[in-house]
Amino acid sequence: MTDSRGAQHQRSLDEPDSFWLEQADRLDWIETPTRAGDWSFEEQDFHIRWFEDGVLNVSANCIDRHLASRGDTIAIIWEPDDPQAEPLRFTYRELHAEVCRFANVLKAEGVKKGDRVTVYMPMIPEAAFALLACARIGAIHSVVFGGFSADALAGRMADCGSAFVITADEGRRGGKRVPLKACIDEAAGIFPGIEKVLVVRATGGAVTMQPGRDIWYHEAAAGVSADCPPEPMKAEDPLFILYTSGSTGKPKGVVHTSGGYLLWASLTFATTFGYRAPEVFWCTADIGWVTGHSYIVYGPLACGATTLMFEGVPNWPTPARIWQVVDRHRVATLYTAPTALRSLMKEGDDPVKATSRDSLRLLGTVGEPINPEAWRWYHDVVGDGRSPIVDTWWQTETGGHMITPFPDTPTKPGSATLPFYGVEPRLLDGDGHELHGATEGNLVIARAWPGMMRGVWGDEQRFFDTYFRTFPGVYTTGDGARRDEDGYYWITGRVDDVINVSGHRMGTAEVESALVLHHDVAEAAVVGMPHDVKGQGIYAYVTLNSGIEPNDALRKALRDWVRREIGPIATPDAVQFAPGLPKTRSGKIMRRILRKIAEGEIAALGDTSTLADPAVVDDLVKNRVG
Ligand code: WT7
C-alpha cells in the first residue's frame, strides 16, 4: 500500500497537470477547469494560480451535490457543552435549508459578493451555517477565534475592511459563559467601521441591541426563503481570510481560494483519514482556527461525511468527557492536539478505561510536535493498541495536510512521516543550500500545491517577503525538520520568532507589542519556554520605566494586561523583571541568550562576548523565574 502511495506521489510530481486535473474531478464544477497549476515563486514573475478557468461554488460542493444521493445522511452532529443537554443532528437536506436561510439573511442585510464578513462565534451549528452561507453568496469570511479580545477583533476587522460581523449573545465553554456580543460592542468603540452585527441567540443571556446596527438572526430568518441559488465563483476567488501570527507584531490575513483550497481540504480529508461513509469524524479544534475550517467544515462536508462539532472542552465536567463523546456518537476518527492529550494523560488511565471507545478506527494529531510519551499513551491507552495514529504536519498557510501518514503508512512515534501528493519538501542549510539524505535543516516546499495561501490580505509585498525572500524560489515554512534514513520527516519546531502554545501559534513580537503598551513598561522581550502540557509557554522579560517598583502585583497586572489586549492564549506564563536586556553593541536584543535562560540552560549560554554589557546576563540568570 505504501508503495502505491509512493508511486502516486511520484506521479503527482512528474505529471502534475494530468494528476491535478484528474483530482479536480472530486469537485462539482460549474465550468470544469482545463488548466491545473500555473505558478512561479521567482520575484520577477511571482504568481500562483490553480484551475484558473474553473468555476464552482464551495457551498454547493459541500451540500447541494450530496442531496440526491445522501440527503438524509447526517451532515453535522452537534454535541453541547453541557452533557445533560440534547445533541442536535442536521441531515444534508436540513443543512441545505439552514445555509440557504442564513445566506438569504446576509443578502437581505446587504452583504455582497466579495464583501468581508467577520465571524466571531461560539462552537454552535450556526457557526458552520455562517461559513457556508458566506461561501454560497461569494462573501469572504474572516473567522476570529472567540477567545480573542475586542482589541484583536477590531484590529482584524479594520485590516480587511469588514463592516459586517456575525456573532452570538454568548458562548458556552466548560460550564462558563463567554460574552461575545459584549465584546463586539467594545470592538465597535475601537473600530467605527462596524456597520452591522448579526446576533444568533445561543444562551439567551442578556445583551444590549443597538437599533439600526444590531439584528437578531432568528427575527431576520423568520422572513426569508429556505432556498438560495449558489453564486458561481472563479476557482481563484477568495473563499476566506484567516489571521495568523508571524514574526512581526501584526497578524497576517492569510487568503485562501475557492477551487484549490476546497480540493486540498477534500482530498487530504479523504486520503489522510481514509474516510468511509457513514463513519462519524470528530475534529476537536475550534472553528476559529484553520483546523476547524478544513477538518470540521470544508473537508468533511465536501466528502459527504458526518462531522461532529463539539461546543465544550475535553476535560469538563469530567476528564472522561472526550471519551464519553466518542462513545455517545460512535466516533470512528478522533483528530485532536498533543496538548489536549498531555493534559488528559495527567488524569491517569482510569477515565479512559471507563469508556468503550470500540468505535475508533483511526486517531489523528495536529498543531505541534507530539512527544513519544503522549503518542504511546494515545496509541496504547486511548486506542487500545488497535488504531493507527496520523500525525499531520501543516499550517494555516498550507490549507491542509502537507506531511502526514495515511492510515496504512507505517508510523514512528513523533514523525509526521511522508509528503502528501504534490508536496515536494526540501531541507536547506542557513545559506539556502540543499541538504541531501538523512539530515536536518530549514523545511521549505519546492513547488506550489492547490491548497496553498494566495496572499496576505492587502499586502502582496508582505506575502512575498515573508515566505519567498529568505530562500529564493521555494516556500519557506518557518519550521525546522529532520529527515531520517527512510525519508521520514520529523518536525523540530519553529526556527523563527513564533512560538507554539497549546498548538496555537503566537508571535513573540505580538506579545511584546502588547506589553510595551502598558504605561509602566519601557521594554519587553518574549521567548518560548518548555511547558509540559502546552508544549511551549510564554516567557516575558520586562524592563520597567524608571521609578516603577517591580512586585508580584505588577507581574499579575501585566499578565492580565496581555490577556485583555490579545486574549487568554497570549497570557505570559512567566514574567521576569529585568533591569536591562542583553543587547549587541548595535542595540539588537540577543534572543538566543534569553531563550537559553528561559529554558534553564544556564550552562550553555554560548558566546556573550558581543554583548554591550555582559553584566546584564548575570542579573537575568540570578533572577530567573521558574
Ligand atoms: C505550525 C502551524 C496546522 C493546523 C494547526 C496549526 C506546527 C502543526 C504539526 C505537527 C509538528 C506541527 C508547526 C507549524 N505544527 N502541525 N503535526 N508536528 N509541528 O496551524 O497555527 O498555522 O501553526 O504548527 O510549527 O508551522 P498554525
XYZ file of C-alpha atoms and ligand atoms in Angstrom:
653
model
C 0.000 0.000 0.000
C 2.816 2.364 0.895
C 4.300 1.526 -2.485
C 1.173 2.702 -4.201
C 1.400 5.855 -2.113
C 4.989 6.309 -3.285
C 4.075 5.722 -6.917
C 1.166 8.145 -6.740
C 3.349 10.735 -5.073
C 5.963 10.370 -7.783
C 3.313 10.757 -10.455
C 1.962 13.888 -8.787
C 5.435 15.399 -9.144
C 6.247 14.035 -12.603
C 2.926 14.744 -14.293
C 1.364 17.475 -12.189
C -1.056 18.707 -14.842
C -2.772 15.412 -15.553
C -2.585 14.389 -11.893
C -4.312 17.542 -10.650
C -6.866 17.767 -13.439
C -7.885 14.215 -12.576
C -8.101 15.104 -8.892
C -10.213 18.133 -9.750
C -12.951 15.647 -10.662
C -13.535 15.239 -6.934
C -15.343 18.550 -7.071
C -18.515 19.553 -8.810
C -17.633 22.336 -11.246
C -19.981 24.716 -12.990
C -17.198 25.088 -15.533
C -14.619 22.335 -15.486
C -11.052 23.657 -15.375
C -8.769 22.844 -18.289
C -5.625 24.121 -16.596
C -4.053 22.919 -13.339
C -1.202 24.827 -11.669
C 0.249 27.999 -13.148
C 2.822 29.449 -10.812
C 6.257 30.927 -10.270
C 7.992 31.629 -6.963
C 10.535 33.918 -8.666
C 10.292 37.567 -7.692
C 10.168 38.871 -11.284
C 7.256 36.702 -12.261
C 5.684 35.835 -8.925
C 2.204 34.308 -9.258
C 0.238 31.285 -8.041
C -2.954 30.136 -9.759
C -4.754 26.814 -9.817
C -7.636 25.646 -12.020
C -7.854 29.200 -13.221
C -10.638 28.745 -15.757
C -12.719 26.622 -13.416
C -15.973 27.937 -11.927
C -17.668 26.420 -8.865
C -19.465 27.171 -5.651
C -17.983 25.832 -2.435
C -21.254 25.547 -0.524
C -22.896 23.686 -3.407
C -19.942 21.280 -3.286
C -20.391 20.814 0.448
C -24.175 20.471 0.387
C -26.247 20.504 -2.822
C -24.396 17.832 -4.716
C -24.969 15.338 -1.882
C -28.717 15.880 -1.770
C -29.698 13.334 -4.410
C -27.511 10.521 -3.073
C -27.446 11.227 0.670
C -29.914 13.956 1.530
C -30.959 12.071 4.657
C -27.429 11.346 5.847
C -26.362 13.294 8.929
C -24.002 16.067 7.895
C -23.414 17.667 11.296
C -23.785 16.241 14.779
C -23.616 18.922 17.437
C -22.610 17.929 20.955
C -23.369 20.671 23.504
C -21.103 21.845 26.301
C -23.466 20.523 28.944
C -23.581 16.718 28.732
C -27.161 16.788 30.066
C -28.349 18.886 27.117
C -29.526 17.219 23.918
C -27.202 16.867 20.922
C -28.519 18.180 17.603
C -28.320 16.485 14.235
C -28.672 18.028 10.774
C -29.062 15.957 7.633
C -27.624 17.283 4.394
C -31.140 18.305 3.401
C -31.615 20.213 6.653
C -28.174 21.745 6.290
C -29.200 22.953 2.848
C -32.242 24.744 4.249
C -30.303 26.244 7.172
C -27.488 27.526 4.990
C -29.851 28.923 2.358
C -31.795 30.773 5.019
C -28.598 32.130 6.526
C -27.406 33.200 3.083
C -30.693 34.949 2.369
C -30.443 36.852 5.649
C -26.947 38.004 4.714
C -28.203 39.119 1.323
C -31.208 40.896 2.803
C -28.857 42.775 5.119
C -26.848 43.963 2.154
C -23.885 41.593 2.089
C -22.492 41.303 -1.453
C -20.086 39.038 -3.281
C -16.523 39.931 -2.292
C -17.518 41.635 0.996
C -15.574 40.563 4.060
C -17.805 39.097 6.745
C -16.302 38.580 10.190
C -17.472 35.541 12.133
C -16.994 35.747 15.901
C -18.932 32.759 17.104
C -19.005 30.003 19.686
C -18.979 26.375 18.573
C -22.640 26.156 17.651
C -24.094 24.830 14.389
C -24.800 28.389 13.237
C -21.041 28.942 13.030
C -20.837 26.312 10.286
C -24.002 27.675 8.647
C -22.444 31.151 8.637
C -19.302 29.983 6.853
C -21.231 28.047 4.252
C -23.692 30.910 3.783
C -20.830 33.293 3.021
C -19.429 30.767 0.556
C -22.856 30.434 -1.022
C -23.155 34.117 -1.881
C -19.453 34.674 -2.573
C -18.741 36.757 0.531
C -15.291 36.246 2.058
C -15.409 35.081 5.655
C -12.870 36.025 8.255
C -13.343 33.941 11.370
C -11.884 35.390 14.540
C -11.494 32.896 17.379
C -13.985 33.647 20.183
C -11.124 33.735 22.698
C -9.589 36.830 21.125
C -10.095 40.199 22.788
C -12.102 43.162 21.497
C -8.824 44.802 20.504
C -7.666 41.825 18.485
C -11.092 41.541 16.885
C -11.232 45.231 15.980
C -7.733 45.069 14.506
C -8.638 42.144 12.273
C -11.879 43.761 11.132
C -10.114 47.013 10.339
C -7.348 45.225 8.442
C -9.716 43.609 5.957
C -12.291 46.394 5.950
C -15.037 44.197 7.336
C -18.195 46.129 8.174
C -20.367 43.096 8.904
C -19.939 40.715 11.814
C -21.838 37.595 12.806
C -21.828 36.657 16.472
C -23.908 35.142 19.279
C -25.176 36.601 22.529
C -22.763 34.383 24.441
C -20.827 31.173 24.079
C -20.593 28.241 26.474
C -17.356 26.506 27.361
C -16.698 24.235 30.286
C -19.793 25.444 32.146
C -18.848 29.097 31.770
C -20.396 31.793 29.620
C -18.253 33.723 27.144
C -19.613 37.228 26.429
C -19.283 37.561 22.663
C -21.798 40.262 21.797
C -20.466 42.479 24.602
C -17.017 42.075 23.107
C -18.288 43.303 19.739
C -19.840 46.346 21.408
C -16.395 47.086 22.811
C -14.724 46.432 19.444
C -17.131 48.890 17.798
C -15.681 51.588 20.042
C -12.224 50.804 18.660
C -13.150 50.183 15.008
C -16.000 52.503 13.995
C -16.332 50.764 10.625
C -18.615 48.086 12.119
C -21.948 48.722 10.421
C -23.978 45.619 11.133
C -23.957 42.947 13.798
C -25.981 39.800 13.199
C -26.609 38.108 16.539
C -27.545 34.453 16.971
C -29.362 33.713 20.227
C -27.383 30.879 21.782
C -27.683 31.119 25.561
C -30.449 33.686 25.956
C -28.111 35.780 28.113
C -28.785 39.497 28.370
C -27.269 41.696 25.661
C -27.879 45.247 24.557
C -29.006 45.634 20.977
C -28.248 48.874 19.195
C -31.137 49.702 16.849
C -30.102 50.133 13.249
C -26.855 48.230 13.813
C -27.718 45.012 15.631
C -30.047 42.374 14.185
C -31.332 39.205 15.829
C -30.723 36.295 13.494
C -33.934 34.472 14.446
C -36.016 37.533 13.641
C -34.332 38.132 10.300
C -34.504 34.438 9.363
C -38.242 34.217 10.002
C -38.960 36.181 6.846
C -36.617 34.589 4.294
C -36.839 31.644 1.939
C -35.053 28.330 2.521
C -33.720 28.369 -0.989
C -30.788 30.417 -2.214
C -29.075 29.708 -5.515
C -25.286 29.325 -5.140
C -23.192 32.094 -6.678
C -20.827 30.881 -9.436
C -17.272 31.680 -8.302
C -13.969 31.535 -10.140
C -11.561 28.975 -8.732
C -9.185 31.745 -7.686
C -11.839 33.902 -5.994
C -11.055 34.177 -2.280
C -13.088 31.903 -0.019
C -11.778 33.157 3.288
C -9.217 35.144 5.214
C -7.788 33.773 8.430
C -5.431 35.799 10.587
C -2.336 34.152 11.948
C 0.693 35.268 13.927
C 4.050 35.774 12.320
C 7.406 37.071 13.427
C 6.305 40.691 13.311
C 3.752 42.311 15.615
C 0.814 42.430 13.232
C -1.140 39.243 12.409
C -1.330 38.378 8.714
C -4.603 37.836 6.883
C -3.923 34.556 5.099
C -6.059 34.339 1.951
C -7.408 31.013 0.663
C -9.248 30.440 -2.594
C -12.394 28.616 -3.634
C -11.122 25.921 -6.014
C -7.618 24.973 -4.896
C -8.369 25.162 -1.199
C -11.530 23.087 -1.400
C -9.813 20.443 -3.481
C -6.975 20.268 -0.963
C -9.294 20.122 2.065
C -11.391 17.438 0.432
C -8.546 15.280 -0.913
C -6.486 15.401 2.281
C -9.565 14.630 4.385
C -10.453 11.616 2.254
C -6.873 10.332 1.979
C -5.225 11.010 5.324
C -8.198 9.764 7.297
C -9.295 7.172 4.753
C -12.837 8.327 5.410
C -15.549 5.735 4.791
C -19.227 6.683 4.907
C -21.202 6.583 7.160
C -18.490 6.951 9.791
C -18.504 9.806 12.289
C -15.477 12.059 12.131
C -14.556 14.293 15.058
C -12.048 17.107 14.918
C -11.846 18.764 18.342
C -10.486 22.087 17.084
C -12.378 25.348 17.277
C -13.792 26.738 14.060
C -11.676 29.830 14.761
C -8.522 28.008 13.652
C -7.648 26.625 10.244
C -8.024 23.080 11.561
C -11.686 23.813 12.203
C -12.132 25.326 8.740
C -10.558 22.427 6.873
C -11.498 19.434 9.009
C -14.749 20.325 10.750
C -16.408 22.119 7.865
C -14.944 22.074 4.364
C -13.059 18.758 4.081
C -15.690 16.513 5.684
C -18.698 18.187 4.059
C -17.094 18.228 0.609
C -16.764 14.450 1.053
C -20.356 13.971 2.221
C -19.139 12.850 5.641
C -20.721 13.122 9.073
C -18.771 15.684 11.057
C -19.070 16.198 14.789
C -18.972 19.662 16.242
C -18.309 19.951 19.971
C -19.201 23.059 21.922
C -17.293 22.163 25.056
C -13.831 21.354 26.317
C -12.205 17.904 26.579
C -11.985 17.763 30.373
C -15.263 19.221 31.605
C -17.254 18.241 33.603
C -15.035 15.174 33.883
C -11.670 14.136 32.471
C -13.569 11.373 30.672
C -15.704 13.810 28.690
C -13.882 13.408 25.393
C -14.080 9.590 25.555
C -17.748 9.723 26.568
C -18.469 11.799 23.477
C -16.610 9.229 21.365
C -18.887 6.515 22.754
C -22.053 8.565 22.616
C -21.716 9.278 18.893
C -19.663 6.215 17.952
C -16.811 8.301 16.601
C -14.545 6.453 14.144
C -11.817 9.062 13.756
C -10.683 11.391 16.502
C -8.463 14.295 15.449
C -7.003 16.346 18.293
C -3.915 18.190 19.553
C -0.999 16.816 21.577
C -1.598 19.447 24.265
C -5.083 18.032 24.928
C -3.616 14.531 25.153
C -0.919 15.645 27.574
C -3.443 17.326 29.858
C -5.711 14.252 29.825
C -2.769 11.913 30.328
C -2.158 13.640 33.662
C -5.514 12.359 34.879
C -4.349 8.783 34.511
C -5.819 5.879 32.543
C -8.995 5.320 34.586
C -11.192 7.979 32.925
C -10.265 6.476 29.555
C -10.718 2.890 30.628
C -14.163 3.695 31.999
C -15.330 4.090 28.398
C -15.513 1.651 25.496
C -14.038 3.569 22.511
C -14.609 0.487 20.370
C -15.906 2.651 17.509
C -12.457 4.195 16.988
C -10.682 3.172 13.793
C -8.129 5.970 13.485
C -6.517 8.614 15.689
C -5.056 11.895 14.473
C -2.960 14.704 15.888
C -2.133 18.200 14.704
C -0.708 21.501 15.768
C 2.648 20.780 17.342
C 5.219 18.036 17.580
C 3.874 15.118 19.613
C 6.269 13.765 22.205
C 6.708 9.974 22.044
C 5.248 9.544 25.536
C 1.967 11.202 24.540
C 1.994 9.288 21.227
C 2.282 5.949 23.055
C -0.440 6.849 25.510
C -2.737 7.839 22.649
C -1.939 4.628 20.832
C -1.880 2.142 23.701
C -4.413 3.543 26.172
C -6.862 5.592 24.073
C -6.678 3.370 21.005
C -6.144 0.101 22.924
C -3.279 -0.518 20.509
C -5.740 -1.045 17.644
C -5.880 2.273 15.846
C -3.099 3.829 13.803
C -2.114 7.432 14.524
C -1.808 10.019 11.785
C 0.449 12.867 12.933
C -0.400 15.572 10.409
C 2.004 18.453 9.807
C 0.633 21.555 8.123
C -0.008 25.257 8.669
C -2.689 27.914 8.293
C -0.866 28.877 5.113
C -0.938 25.398 3.588
C -4.711 24.946 3.758
C -4.460 21.281 4.690
C -2.110 18.380 5.420
C 1.363 18.532 3.888
C 3.430 15.856 5.586
C 1.331 13.082 7.053
C 0.811 9.361 7.319
C -2.145 7.728 5.601
C -3.988 5.087 7.655
C -1.738 2.322 6.298
C 1.594 4.192 6.357
C 3.978 2.545 8.838
C 4.488 5.153 11.580
C 7.228 6.116 14.018
C 6.190 7.963 17.200
C 6.919 11.663 16.712
C 7.324 11.624 12.925
C 4.775 13.132 10.523
C 6.256 10.625 8.017
C 5.947 11.423 4.299
C 4.845 14.251 1.985
C 1.293 14.335 0.641
C 0.654 14.215 -3.116
C 2.146 17.171 -4.931
C 4.263 18.210 -1.944
C 7.993 18.451 -2.517
C 9.776 19.160 0.764
C 13.433 20.138 0.900
C 15.825 20.787 3.742
C 18.158 23.766 3.397
C 21.064 24.992 5.471
C 21.152 28.594 6.702
C 22.672 29.752 3.419
C 19.982 28.126 1.342
C 21.973 25.137 0.135
C 20.001 21.948 -0.193
C 20.935 19.172 2.214
C 20.553 15.609 0.977
C 19.885 12.261 2.614
C 19.410 11.858 6.348
C 19.912 15.382 7.680
C 18.356 18.329 9.450
C 17.621 21.862 8.237
C 15.081 24.510 7.308
C 11.954 22.940 5.887
C 10.895 24.502 2.586
C 8.469 23.387 -0.127
C 9.873 23.494 -3.638
C 6.673 23.816 -5.654
C 3.155 25.201 -5.407
C 0.208 22.996 -4.372
C -3.502 23.708 -4.900
C -4.340 24.438 -1.240
C -1.614 26.962 -0.548
C -2.417 30.514 0.511
C -2.584 33.043 -2.308
C -1.711 36.159 -0.426
C -1.640 38.271 2.691
C -4.806 40.363 2.617
C -3.997 43.862 1.439
C -0.239 43.341 1.375
C 1.154 41.493 -1.618
C 4.693 42.510 -0.760
C 4.441 41.003 2.697
C 3.373 37.702 1.174
C 6.479 37.514 -0.956
C 8.804 38.865 1.735
C 7.570 36.502 4.433
C 7.593 33.255 2.512
C 9.741 33.590 -0.599
C 12.580 36.006 0.104
C 14.824 34.230 2.630
C 15.296 31.229 0.358
C 14.567 32.280 -3.231
C 12.438 30.020 -5.407
C 10.830 27.984 -2.619
C 8.100 28.414 0.020
C 9.657 28.837 3.473
C 7.632 27.163 6.215
C 9.359 28.686 9.238
C 9.801 25.183 10.655
C 12.914 23.115 11.073
C 12.855 19.403 10.294
C 14.972 16.303 10.332
C 14.807 13.615 7.636
C 15.822 10.090 8.596
C 17.278 7.269 6.557
C 13.778 6.123 5.494
C 12.939 9.584 4.164
C 10.598 10.252 7.105
C 10.266 13.826 8.320
C 10.439 14.849 11.976
C 9.329 18.431 12.591
C 11.620 20.019 15.170
C 9.672 23.255 15.650
C 9.748 26.869 14.543
C 13.007 28.452 13.501
C 11.579 31.999 13.646
C 10.222 34.135 16.479
C 6.935 32.292 16.548
C 6.108 30.029 19.466
C 3.616 27.231 19.664
C 1.419 27.418 22.750
C -1.016 24.515 23.067
C -0.933 24.014 19.309
C -1.656 27.702 18.685
C 0.744 29.994 17.046
C 1.811 33.106 18.881
C 4.197 35.704 17.526
C 6.559 36.802 20.281
C 6.531 40.291 18.738
C 2.763 40.452 19.205
C 3.068 39.799 22.942
C 5.939 42.295 23.161
C 3.859 44.980 21.436
C 1.065 44.404 23.930
C 3.433 44.610 26.911
C 5.074 47.875 25.869
C 1.648 49.485 25.563
C 1.427 49.270 29.364
C 2.397 52.598 30.933
C 4.874 51.050 33.387
C 6.795 49.127 30.742
C 9.854 50.514 28.980
C 10.875 47.452 27.014
C 9.925 43.798 26.663
C 11.318 40.662 25.064
C 9.325 37.456 24.797
C 10.590 33.927 24.139
C 9.254 30.390 24.394
C 9.979 28.097 27.323
C 9.337 24.368 27.689
C 5.931 23.601 29.212
C 4.837 20.058 29.964
C 1.198 20.489 28.905
C 1.230 23.419 26.484
C 4.365 22.317 24.663
C 5.697 25.833 24.878
C 4.888 28.505 27.401
C 5.384 32.268 27.094
C 8.321 33.785 28.997
C 8.446 37.576 29.109
C 11.386 39.741 30.144
C 10.164 43.181 31.097
C 12.138 46.345 31.773
C 10.097 48.843 33.771
C 10.113 52.598 33.452
C 12.405 54.257 35.981
C 10.846 54.740 39.363
C 8.410 51.827 38.936
C 8.818 49.160 41.551
C 8.800 45.542 40.409
C 6.498 43.374 42.530
C 4.073 40.471 42.276
C 1.050 42.724 41.927
C 2.575 44.339 38.868
C 3.533 40.937 37.497
C -0.085 39.871 37.735
C -1.253 43.178 36.287
C 0.978 42.670 33.253
C -0.310 39.143 32.670
C -3.898 40.430 32.881
C -2.971 43.261 30.558
C -1.778 40.922 27.803
C -4.812 38.706 28.313
C -7.013 41.741 27.783
C -5.025 43.111 24.846
C -4.818 39.885 22.851
C -6.694 37.095 24.606
C -6.164 34.340 27.194
C -3.950 32.260 24.886
C -1.329 35.026 24.899
C -1.057 35.296 28.698
C 2.615 35.048 29.707
C 3.382 32.036 31.892
C 6.381 33.773 33.418
C 7.243 37.447 33.767
C 10.786 38.329 34.767
C 11.614 41.918 35.635
C 14.908 42.780 34.008
C 16.812 46.000 34.680
C 18.352 45.552 31.223
C 18.136 43.211 28.242
C 21.177 41.619 26.630
C 21.978 43.621 23.509
C 24.680 43.710 20.924
C 26.651 46.904 20.531
C 24.360 47.831 17.684
C 21.382 47.537 20.010
C 19.896 44.233 18.825
C 18.360 42.078 21.554
C 20.154 38.730 21.754
C 17.187 36.410 21.909
C 19.374 33.319 21.799
C 20.562 34.153 25.317
C 17.073 34.963 26.551
C 15.818 31.643 25.211
C 18.571 29.720 26.972
C 17.838 31.426 30.292
C 14.096 30.763 29.951
C 14.878 27.123 29.174
C 17.079 26.938 32.255
C 20.141 26.138 30.152
C 22.321 28.462 32.136
C 25.499 26.489 31.484
C 25.065 26.742 27.722
C 24.669 30.464 27.193
C 27.255 30.417 24.438
C 29.247 33.368 23.261
C 28.370 36.512 25.195
C 31.415 38.473 24.091
C 29.476 40.561 21.581
C 27.231 41.945 24.320
C 27.319 45.651 25.004
C 27.065 44.984 28.744
C 27.817 41.372 29.806
C 26.790 42.119 33.413
C 23.159 42.215 32.285
C 23.242 38.465 31.790
C 24.353 37.756 35.363
C 21.335 39.602 36.672
C 18.993 37.739 34.334
C 20.371 34.371 35.387
C 20.160 35.263 39.074
C 16.551 36.399 38.878
C 15.249 33.735 36.551
C 11.593 32.848 37.171
C 10.896 29.165 37.219
C 2.652 25.434 12.903
C 1.460 25.921 12.145
C -1.897 23.056 11.125
C -3.037 23.456 11.864
C -2.808 23.837 13.274
C -1.689 24.831 13.493
C 3.262 23.446 13.973
C 1.490 21.891 13.090
C 2.394 19.956 13.443
C 2.795 18.593 13.592
C 4.834 19.341 14.447
C 3.302 20.947 13.867
C 4.363 23.871 13.040
C 3.651 24.736 12.019
N 2.694 22.147 13.634
N 1.300 20.576 12.978
N 1.990 17.574 13.240
N 4.023 18.335 14.083
N 4.518 20.641 14.363
O -1.647 25.773 12.463
O -1.347 27.862 13.771
O -0.766 27.763 11.327
O 0.634 26.600 13.043
O 2.244 24.444 13.847
O 5.312 24.612 13.752
O 4.494 25.661 11.377
P -0.819 27.070 12.631
